[in-house]
mmCIF file of C-alpha atoms and ligand atoms in Angstrom:
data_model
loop_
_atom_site.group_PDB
_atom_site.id
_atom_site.type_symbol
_atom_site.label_atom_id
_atom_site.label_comp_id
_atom_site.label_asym_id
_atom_site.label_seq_id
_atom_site.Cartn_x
_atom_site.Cartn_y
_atom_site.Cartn_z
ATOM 1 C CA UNK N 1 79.081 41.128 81.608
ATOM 2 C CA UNK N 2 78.881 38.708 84.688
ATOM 3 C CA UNK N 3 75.666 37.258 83.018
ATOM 4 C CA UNK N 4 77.942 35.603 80.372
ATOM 5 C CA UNK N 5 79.304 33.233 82.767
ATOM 6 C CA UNK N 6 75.386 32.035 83.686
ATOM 7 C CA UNK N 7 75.593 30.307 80.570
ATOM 8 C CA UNK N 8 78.911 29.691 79.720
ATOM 9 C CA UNK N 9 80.544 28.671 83.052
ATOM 10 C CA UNK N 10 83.662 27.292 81.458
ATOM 11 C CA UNK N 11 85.764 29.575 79.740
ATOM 12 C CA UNK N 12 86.547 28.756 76.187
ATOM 13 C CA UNK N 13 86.174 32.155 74.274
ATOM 14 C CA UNK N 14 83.560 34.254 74.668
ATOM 15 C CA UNK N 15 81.914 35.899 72.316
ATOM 16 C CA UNK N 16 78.545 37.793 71.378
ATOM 17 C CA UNK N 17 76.831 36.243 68.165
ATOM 18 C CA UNK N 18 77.786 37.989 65.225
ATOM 19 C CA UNK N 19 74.328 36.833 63.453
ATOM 20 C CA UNK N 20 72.559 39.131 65.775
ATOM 21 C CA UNK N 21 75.190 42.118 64.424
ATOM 22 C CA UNK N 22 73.528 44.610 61.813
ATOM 23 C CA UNK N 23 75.863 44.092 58.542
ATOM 24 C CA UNK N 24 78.025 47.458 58.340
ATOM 25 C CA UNK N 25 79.783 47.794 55.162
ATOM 26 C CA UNK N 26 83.465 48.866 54.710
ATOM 27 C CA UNK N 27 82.350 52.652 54.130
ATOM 28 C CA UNK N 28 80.516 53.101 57.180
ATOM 29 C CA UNK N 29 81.603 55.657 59.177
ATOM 30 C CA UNK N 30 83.974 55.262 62.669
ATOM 31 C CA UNK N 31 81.562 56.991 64.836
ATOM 32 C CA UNK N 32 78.191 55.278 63.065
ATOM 33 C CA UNK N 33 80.184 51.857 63.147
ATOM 34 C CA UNK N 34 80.698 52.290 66.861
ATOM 35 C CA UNK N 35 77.611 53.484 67.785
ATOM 36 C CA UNK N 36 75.944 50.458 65.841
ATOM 37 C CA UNK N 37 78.214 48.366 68.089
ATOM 38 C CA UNK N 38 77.613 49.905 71.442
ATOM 39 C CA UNK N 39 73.761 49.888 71.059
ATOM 40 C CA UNK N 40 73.567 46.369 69.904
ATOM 41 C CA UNK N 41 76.085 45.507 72.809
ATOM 42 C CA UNK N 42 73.923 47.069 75.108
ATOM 43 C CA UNK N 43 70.170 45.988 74.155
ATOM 44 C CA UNK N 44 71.257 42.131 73.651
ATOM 45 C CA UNK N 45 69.760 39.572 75.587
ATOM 46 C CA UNK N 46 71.763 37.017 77.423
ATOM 47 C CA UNK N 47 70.576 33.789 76.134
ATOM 48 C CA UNK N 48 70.186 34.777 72.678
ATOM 49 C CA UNK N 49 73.605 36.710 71.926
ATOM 50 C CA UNK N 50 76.529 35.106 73.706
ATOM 51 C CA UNK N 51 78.154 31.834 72.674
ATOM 52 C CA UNK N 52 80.721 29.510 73.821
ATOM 53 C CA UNK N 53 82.999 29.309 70.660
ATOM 54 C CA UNK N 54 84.603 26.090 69.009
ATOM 55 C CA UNK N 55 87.341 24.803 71.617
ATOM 56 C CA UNK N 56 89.773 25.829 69.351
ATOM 57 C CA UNK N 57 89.130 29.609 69.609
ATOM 58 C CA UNK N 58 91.280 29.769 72.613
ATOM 59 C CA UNK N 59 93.129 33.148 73.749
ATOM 60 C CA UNK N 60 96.184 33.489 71.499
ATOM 61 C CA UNK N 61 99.546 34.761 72.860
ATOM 62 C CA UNK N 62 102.427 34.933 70.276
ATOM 63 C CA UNK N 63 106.059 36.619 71.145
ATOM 64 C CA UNK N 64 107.347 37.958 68.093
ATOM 65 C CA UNK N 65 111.031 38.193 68.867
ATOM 66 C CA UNK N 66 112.161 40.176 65.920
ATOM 67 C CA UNK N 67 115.644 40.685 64.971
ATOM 68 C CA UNK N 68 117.119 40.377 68.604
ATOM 69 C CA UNK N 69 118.933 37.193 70.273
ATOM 70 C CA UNK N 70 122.099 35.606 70.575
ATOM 71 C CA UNK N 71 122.631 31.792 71.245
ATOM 72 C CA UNK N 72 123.113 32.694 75.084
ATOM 73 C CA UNK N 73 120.200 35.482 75.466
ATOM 74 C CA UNK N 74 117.808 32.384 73.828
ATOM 75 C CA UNK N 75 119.083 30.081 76.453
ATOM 76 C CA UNK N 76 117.979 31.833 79.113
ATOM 77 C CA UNK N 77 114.895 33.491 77.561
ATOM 78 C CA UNK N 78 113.884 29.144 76.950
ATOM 79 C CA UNK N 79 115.097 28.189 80.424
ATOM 80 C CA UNK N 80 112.736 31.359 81.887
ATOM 81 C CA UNK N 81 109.853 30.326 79.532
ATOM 82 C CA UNK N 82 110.272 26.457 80.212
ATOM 83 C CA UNK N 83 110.295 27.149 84.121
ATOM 84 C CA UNK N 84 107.204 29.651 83.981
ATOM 85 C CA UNK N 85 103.368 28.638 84.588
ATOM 86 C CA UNK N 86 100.998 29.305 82.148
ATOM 87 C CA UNK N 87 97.387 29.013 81.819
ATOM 88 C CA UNK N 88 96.197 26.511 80.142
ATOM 89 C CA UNK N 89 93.638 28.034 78.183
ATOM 90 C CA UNK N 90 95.534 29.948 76.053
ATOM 91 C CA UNK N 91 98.001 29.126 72.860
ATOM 92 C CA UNK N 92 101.377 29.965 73.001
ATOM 93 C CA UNK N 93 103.717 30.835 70.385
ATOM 94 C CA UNK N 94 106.862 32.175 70.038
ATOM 95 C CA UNK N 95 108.781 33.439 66.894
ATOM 96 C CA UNK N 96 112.357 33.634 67.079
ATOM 97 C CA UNK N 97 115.273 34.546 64.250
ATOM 98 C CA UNK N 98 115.454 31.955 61.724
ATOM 99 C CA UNK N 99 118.455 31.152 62.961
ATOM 100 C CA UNK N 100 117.798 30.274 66.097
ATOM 101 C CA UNK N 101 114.382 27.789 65.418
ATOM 102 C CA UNK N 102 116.705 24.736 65.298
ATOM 103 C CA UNK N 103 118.140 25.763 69.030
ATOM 104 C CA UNK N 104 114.408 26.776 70.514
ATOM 105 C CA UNK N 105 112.703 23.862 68.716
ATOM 106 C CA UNK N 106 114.929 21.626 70.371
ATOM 107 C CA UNK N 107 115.551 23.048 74.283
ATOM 108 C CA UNK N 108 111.580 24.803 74.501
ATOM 109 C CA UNK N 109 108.685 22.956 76.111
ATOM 110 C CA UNK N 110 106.305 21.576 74.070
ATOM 111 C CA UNK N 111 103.848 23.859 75.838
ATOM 112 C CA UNK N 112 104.651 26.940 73.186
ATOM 113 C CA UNK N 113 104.562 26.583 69.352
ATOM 114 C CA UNK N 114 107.069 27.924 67.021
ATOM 115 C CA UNK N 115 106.410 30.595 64.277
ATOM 116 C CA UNK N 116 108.759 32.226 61.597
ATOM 117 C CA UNK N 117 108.590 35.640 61.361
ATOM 118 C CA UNK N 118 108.827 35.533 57.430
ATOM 119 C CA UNK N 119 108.486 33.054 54.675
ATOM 120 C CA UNK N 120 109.176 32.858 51.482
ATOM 121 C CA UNK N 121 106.095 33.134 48.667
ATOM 122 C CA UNK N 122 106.522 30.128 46.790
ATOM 123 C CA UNK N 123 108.365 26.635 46.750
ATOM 124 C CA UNK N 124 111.983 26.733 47.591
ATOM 125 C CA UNK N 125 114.655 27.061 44.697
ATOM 126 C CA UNK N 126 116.650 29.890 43.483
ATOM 127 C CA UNK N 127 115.849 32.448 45.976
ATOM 128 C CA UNK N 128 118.823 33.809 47.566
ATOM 129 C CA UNK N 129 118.482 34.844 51.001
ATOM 130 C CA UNK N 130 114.728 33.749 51.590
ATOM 131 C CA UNK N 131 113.516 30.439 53.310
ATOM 132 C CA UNK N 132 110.968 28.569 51.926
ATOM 133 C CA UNK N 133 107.661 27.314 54.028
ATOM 134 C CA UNK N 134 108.793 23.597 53.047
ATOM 135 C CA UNK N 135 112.119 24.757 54.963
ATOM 136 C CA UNK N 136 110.467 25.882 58.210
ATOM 137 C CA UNK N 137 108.300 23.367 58.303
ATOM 138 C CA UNK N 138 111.043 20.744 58.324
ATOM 139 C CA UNK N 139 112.542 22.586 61.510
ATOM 140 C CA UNK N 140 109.401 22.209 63.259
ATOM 141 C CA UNK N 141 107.399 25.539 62.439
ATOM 142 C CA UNK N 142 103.478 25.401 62.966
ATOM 143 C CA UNK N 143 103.245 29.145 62.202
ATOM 144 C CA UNK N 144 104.418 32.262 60.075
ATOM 145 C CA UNK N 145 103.630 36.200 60.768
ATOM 146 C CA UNK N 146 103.028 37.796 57.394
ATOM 147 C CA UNK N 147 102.236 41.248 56.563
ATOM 148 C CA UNK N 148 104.013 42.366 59.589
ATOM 149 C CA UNK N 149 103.963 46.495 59.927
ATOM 150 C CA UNK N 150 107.857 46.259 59.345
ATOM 151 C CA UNK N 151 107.821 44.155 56.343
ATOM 152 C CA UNK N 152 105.013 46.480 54.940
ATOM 153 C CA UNK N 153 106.795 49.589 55.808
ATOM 154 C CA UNK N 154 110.502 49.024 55.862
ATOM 155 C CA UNK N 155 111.023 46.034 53.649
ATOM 156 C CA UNK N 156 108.306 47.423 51.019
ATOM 157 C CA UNK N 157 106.001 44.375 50.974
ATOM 158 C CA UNK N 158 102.724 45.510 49.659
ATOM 159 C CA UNK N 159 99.104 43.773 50.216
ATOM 160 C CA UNK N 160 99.242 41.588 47.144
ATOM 161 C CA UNK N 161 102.307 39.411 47.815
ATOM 162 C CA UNK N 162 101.620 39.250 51.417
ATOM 163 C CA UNK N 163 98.152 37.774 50.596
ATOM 164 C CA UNK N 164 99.956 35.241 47.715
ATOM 165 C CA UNK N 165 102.234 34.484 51.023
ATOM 166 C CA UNK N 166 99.667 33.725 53.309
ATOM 167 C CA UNK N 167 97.928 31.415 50.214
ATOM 168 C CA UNK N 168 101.521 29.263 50.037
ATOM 169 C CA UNK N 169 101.790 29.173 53.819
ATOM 170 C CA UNK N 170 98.042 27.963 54.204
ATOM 171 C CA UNK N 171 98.295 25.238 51.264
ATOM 172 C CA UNK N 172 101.429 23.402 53.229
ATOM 173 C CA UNK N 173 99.465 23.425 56.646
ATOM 174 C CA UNK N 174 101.665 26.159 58.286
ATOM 175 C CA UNK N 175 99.200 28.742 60.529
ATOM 176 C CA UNK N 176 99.376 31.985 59.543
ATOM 177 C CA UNK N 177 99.521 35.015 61.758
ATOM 178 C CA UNK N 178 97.993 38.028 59.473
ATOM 179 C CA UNK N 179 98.848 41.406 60.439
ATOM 180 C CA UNK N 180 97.018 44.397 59.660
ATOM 181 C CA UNK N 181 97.388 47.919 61.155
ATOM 182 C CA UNK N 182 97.238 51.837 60.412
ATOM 183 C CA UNK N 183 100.138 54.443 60.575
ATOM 184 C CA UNK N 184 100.012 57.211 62.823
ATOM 185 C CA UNK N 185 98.896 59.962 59.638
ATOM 186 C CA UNK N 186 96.550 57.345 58.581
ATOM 187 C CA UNK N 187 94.387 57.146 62.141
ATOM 188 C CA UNK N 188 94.589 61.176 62.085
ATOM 189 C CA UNK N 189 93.457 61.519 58.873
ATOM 190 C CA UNK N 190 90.180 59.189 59.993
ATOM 191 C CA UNK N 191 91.012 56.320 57.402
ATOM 192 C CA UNK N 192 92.152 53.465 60.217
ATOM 193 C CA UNK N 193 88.972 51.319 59.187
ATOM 194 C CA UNK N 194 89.690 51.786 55.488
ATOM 195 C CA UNK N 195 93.767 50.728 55.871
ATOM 196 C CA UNK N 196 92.395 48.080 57.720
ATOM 197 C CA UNK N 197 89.878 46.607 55.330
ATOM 198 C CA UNK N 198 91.569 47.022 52.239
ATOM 199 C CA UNK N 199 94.497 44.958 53.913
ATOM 200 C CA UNK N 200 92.168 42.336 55.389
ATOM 201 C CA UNK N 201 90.699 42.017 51.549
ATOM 202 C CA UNK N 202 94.487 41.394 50.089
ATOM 203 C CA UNK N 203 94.533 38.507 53.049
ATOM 204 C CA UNK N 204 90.648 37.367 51.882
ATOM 205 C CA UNK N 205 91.070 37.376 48.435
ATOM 206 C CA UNK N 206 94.138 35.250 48.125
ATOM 207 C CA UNK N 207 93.119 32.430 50.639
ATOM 208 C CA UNK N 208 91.065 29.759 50.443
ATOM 209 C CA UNK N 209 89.961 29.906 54.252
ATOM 210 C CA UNK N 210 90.488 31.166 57.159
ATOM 211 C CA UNK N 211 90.456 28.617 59.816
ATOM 212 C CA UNK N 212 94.034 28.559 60.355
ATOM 213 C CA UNK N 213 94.300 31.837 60.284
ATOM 214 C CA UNK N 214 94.484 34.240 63.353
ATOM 215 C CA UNK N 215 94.048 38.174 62.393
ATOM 216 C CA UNK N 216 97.096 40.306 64.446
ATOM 217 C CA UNK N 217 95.449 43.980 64.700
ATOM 218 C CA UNK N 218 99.018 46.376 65.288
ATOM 219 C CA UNK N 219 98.568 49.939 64.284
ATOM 220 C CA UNK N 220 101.911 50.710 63.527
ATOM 221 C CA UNK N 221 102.574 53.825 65.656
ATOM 222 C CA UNK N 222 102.176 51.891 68.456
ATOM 223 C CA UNK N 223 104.485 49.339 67.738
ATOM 224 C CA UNK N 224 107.590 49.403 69.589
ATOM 225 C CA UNK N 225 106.826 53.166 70.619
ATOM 226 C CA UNK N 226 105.654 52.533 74.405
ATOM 227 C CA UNK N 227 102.693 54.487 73.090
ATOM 228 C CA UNK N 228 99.891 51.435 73.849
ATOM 229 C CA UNK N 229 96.129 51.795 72.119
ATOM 230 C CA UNK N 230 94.005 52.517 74.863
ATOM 231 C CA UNK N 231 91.604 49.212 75.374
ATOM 232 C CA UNK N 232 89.162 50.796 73.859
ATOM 233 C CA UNK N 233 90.792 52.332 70.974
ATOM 234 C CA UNK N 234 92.051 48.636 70.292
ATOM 235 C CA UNK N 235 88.536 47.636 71.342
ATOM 236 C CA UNK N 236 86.519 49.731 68.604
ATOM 237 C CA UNK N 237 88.787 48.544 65.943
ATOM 238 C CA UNK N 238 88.423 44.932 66.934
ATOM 239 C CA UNK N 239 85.119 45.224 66.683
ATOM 240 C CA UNK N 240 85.175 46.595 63.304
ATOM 241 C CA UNK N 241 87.482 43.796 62.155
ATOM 242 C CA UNK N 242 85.183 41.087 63.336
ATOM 243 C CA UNK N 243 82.198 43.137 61.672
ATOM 244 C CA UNK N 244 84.052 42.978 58.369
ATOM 245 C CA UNK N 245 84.418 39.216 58.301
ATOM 246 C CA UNK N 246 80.932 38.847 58.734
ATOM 247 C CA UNK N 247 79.613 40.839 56.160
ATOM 248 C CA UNK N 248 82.650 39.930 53.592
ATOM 249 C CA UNK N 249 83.450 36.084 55.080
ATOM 250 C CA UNK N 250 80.847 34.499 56.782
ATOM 251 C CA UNK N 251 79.282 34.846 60.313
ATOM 252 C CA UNK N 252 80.953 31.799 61.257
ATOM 253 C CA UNK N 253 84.493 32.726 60.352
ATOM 254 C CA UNK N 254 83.963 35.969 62.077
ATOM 255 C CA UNK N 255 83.163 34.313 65.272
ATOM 256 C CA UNK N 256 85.734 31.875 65.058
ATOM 257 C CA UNK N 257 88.885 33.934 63.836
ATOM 258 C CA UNK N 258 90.585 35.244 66.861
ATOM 259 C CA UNK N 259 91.739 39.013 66.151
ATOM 260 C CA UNK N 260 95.073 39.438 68.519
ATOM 261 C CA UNK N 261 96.318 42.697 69.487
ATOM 262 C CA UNK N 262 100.252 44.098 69.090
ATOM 263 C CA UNK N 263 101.853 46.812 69.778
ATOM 264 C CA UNK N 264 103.493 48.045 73.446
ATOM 265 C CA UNK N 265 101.634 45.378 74.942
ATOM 266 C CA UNK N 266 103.729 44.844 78.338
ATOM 267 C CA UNK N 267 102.786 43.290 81.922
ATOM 268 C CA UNK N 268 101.222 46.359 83.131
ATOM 269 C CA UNK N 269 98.734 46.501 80.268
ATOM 270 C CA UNK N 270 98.060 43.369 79.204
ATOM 271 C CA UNK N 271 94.885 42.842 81.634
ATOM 272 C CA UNK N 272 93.057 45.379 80.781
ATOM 273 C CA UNK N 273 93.890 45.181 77.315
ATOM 274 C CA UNK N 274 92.612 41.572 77.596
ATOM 275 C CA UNK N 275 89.110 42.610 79.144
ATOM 276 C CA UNK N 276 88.033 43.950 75.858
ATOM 277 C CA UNK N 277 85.363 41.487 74.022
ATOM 278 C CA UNK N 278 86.852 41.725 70.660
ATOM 279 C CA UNK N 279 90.462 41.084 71.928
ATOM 280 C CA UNK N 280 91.363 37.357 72.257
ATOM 281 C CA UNK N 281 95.057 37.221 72.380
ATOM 282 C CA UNK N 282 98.068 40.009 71.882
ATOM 283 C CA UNK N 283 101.179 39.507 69.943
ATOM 284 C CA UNK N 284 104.232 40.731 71.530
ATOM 285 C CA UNK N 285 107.613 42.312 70.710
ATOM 286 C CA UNK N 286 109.679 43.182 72.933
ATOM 287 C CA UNK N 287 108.245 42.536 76.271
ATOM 288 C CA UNK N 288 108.141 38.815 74.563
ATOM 289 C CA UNK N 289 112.031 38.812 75.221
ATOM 290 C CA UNK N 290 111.476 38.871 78.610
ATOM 291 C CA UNK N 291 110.310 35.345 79.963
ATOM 292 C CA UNK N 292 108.661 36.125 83.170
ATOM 293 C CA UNK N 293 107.274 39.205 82.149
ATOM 294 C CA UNK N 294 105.728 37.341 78.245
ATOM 295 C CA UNK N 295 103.691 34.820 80.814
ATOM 296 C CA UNK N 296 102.608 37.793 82.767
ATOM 297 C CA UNK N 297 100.887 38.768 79.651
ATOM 298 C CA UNK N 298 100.184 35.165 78.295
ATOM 299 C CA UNK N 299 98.291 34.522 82.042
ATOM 300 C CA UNK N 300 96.529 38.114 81.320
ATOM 301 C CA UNK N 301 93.419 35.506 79.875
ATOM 302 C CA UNK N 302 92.223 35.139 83.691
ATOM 303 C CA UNK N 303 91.348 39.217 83.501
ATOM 304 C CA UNK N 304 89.230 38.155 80.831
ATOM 305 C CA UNK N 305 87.260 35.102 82.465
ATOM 306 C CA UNK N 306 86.752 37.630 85.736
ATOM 307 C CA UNK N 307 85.225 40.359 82.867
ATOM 308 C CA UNK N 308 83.271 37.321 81.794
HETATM 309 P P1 LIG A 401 106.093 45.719 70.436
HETATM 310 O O1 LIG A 401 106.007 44.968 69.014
HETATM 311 O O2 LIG A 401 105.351 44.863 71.424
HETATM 312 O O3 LIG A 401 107.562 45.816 70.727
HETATM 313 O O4 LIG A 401 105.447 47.051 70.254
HETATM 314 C C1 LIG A 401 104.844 44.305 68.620
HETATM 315 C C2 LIG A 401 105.021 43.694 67.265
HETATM 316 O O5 LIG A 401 105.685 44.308 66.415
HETATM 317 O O6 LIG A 401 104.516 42.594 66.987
#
């Protein structure tokens, strides 16, 4: 890997070219997929199969805070993220309780972006109990995590209105954070790819495009459990996720969309989590409600330039 820097000496996202990937469809098997990867990995050449990616494919960071806060825990979770020191290379976000956007929008650096953790399908109006993109884009929102494990499998949200979400969110300009993942029966049964894909084809078939999208790869017995892929469990499926958007998007979108990792991602893990090619970013629960120890994992990005 230290040949990468030769040629791209600074760090802006680095990436092998997914032109010189063979296509692998949707059926092909786990083990053929990452054999396919590994061998192609291994016999590329340097100056034909790593680029430097658009300056907007920057390592992606986003705290999902869930349904925890009060007004004074959010103080001091802002005052600890305001006073921290972040890399610059990397995008921040942080997603608290609708309730509490008005009170981080207005005490929060600049630095970090806000995201809603919902939104609502459509254009405001008789909805009762849902808030409308128009809404949280009046408050300041630049972002909205849809499809979220715990909206799929507690709140009952299935592919199809998830994708017509991410299609409303999209159209008004907000950036959508699109999460796909596996449950635990699922990976032991061998069907993680196929969860995967037929969720990533809900999200492709209702939007438009994907540049303002950024793919959030949780498997869902992971999330919240302490139980952390290993990198190279999150690694393999990564992979397979950028494969997919090649051979069902476009080369370009696959190199451009960053694919973010969630699920027990904490300070101890985050660097070598953040090694992996395919993983540009991580999306956080609840080590995100810890300031000092969310820019821990938001600085993680310098493990990567060192793999690079
Ligand atoms: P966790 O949650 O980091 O607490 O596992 C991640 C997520 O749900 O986004």
């Amino acid at each position: 890997m230290a040949m990468v820097s030769t040629y791209c000496p600074q760090f802006t996202g680095l990436r092998r070219s997914c032109s010189k990937l063979e296509t692998s469809s949707p059926s092909q098997s786990f083990s053929q997929h990452v054999t396919c990867h590994l061998r192609l990995f291994s016999s590329r050449k340097p100056s034909r199969s790593v680029v430097a990616m658009a300056s907007n494919n920057k390592f992606f960071v986003g705290g999902n805070w869930k349904c925890n806060g009060t007004k004074d825990s959010i103080t001091k979770l802002v005052s600890d993220l305001n006073s921290a020191k972040l890399e610059a290379d990397v995008d921040v976000v942080v997603s608290p309780p609708f309730v509490y956007i008005d009170q981080v929008k207005n005490s929060l650096t600049d630095r970090i972006e806000i995201s809603a953790q919902n939104s609502w399908v459509g254009k405001g109006g008789a909805f009762t109990g849902e808030i409308s993109v128009e809404q949280l884009k009046d408050i300041g929102c630049k972002w909205v995590i849809l499809g979220h494990s715990e909206r799929r499998h507690v709140i009952g949200e299935d592919d199809q209105f998830i994708g017509k979400k991410a299609a409303y969110a999209l159209s008004e300009g907000l950036g959508v954070i699109a999460c796909i993942g596996e449950k635990l029966e699922e990976r032991e049964a061998g069907k993680t790819f196929d969860v995967c894909f037929e969720q990533l084809k809900a999200f492709a078939d209702a939007v438009p495009s994907w540049e303002n999208i950024v793919i959030a790869y949780e498997p869902v017995w992971a999330i919240g459990t302490g139980k952390v892929a290993t990198p190279q469990q999150a690694q393999e499926v990564h992979a397979a996720v950028r494969d997919w958007l090649k051979s069902n998007i476009s080369p370009e979108v696959a190199s451009a969309t960053r694919i973010i990792y969630g699920g027990s991602v904490n300070g101890g893990n985050c660097a070598e989590l953040a090694k992996q090619e395919d993983i540009d970013g991580f999306l956080v629960g609840g080590a995100s409600l810890k300031g000092p120890e969310f820019a821990t994992i938001i600085n993680s990005v310098t493990s990567k330039k060192v793999a690079a």
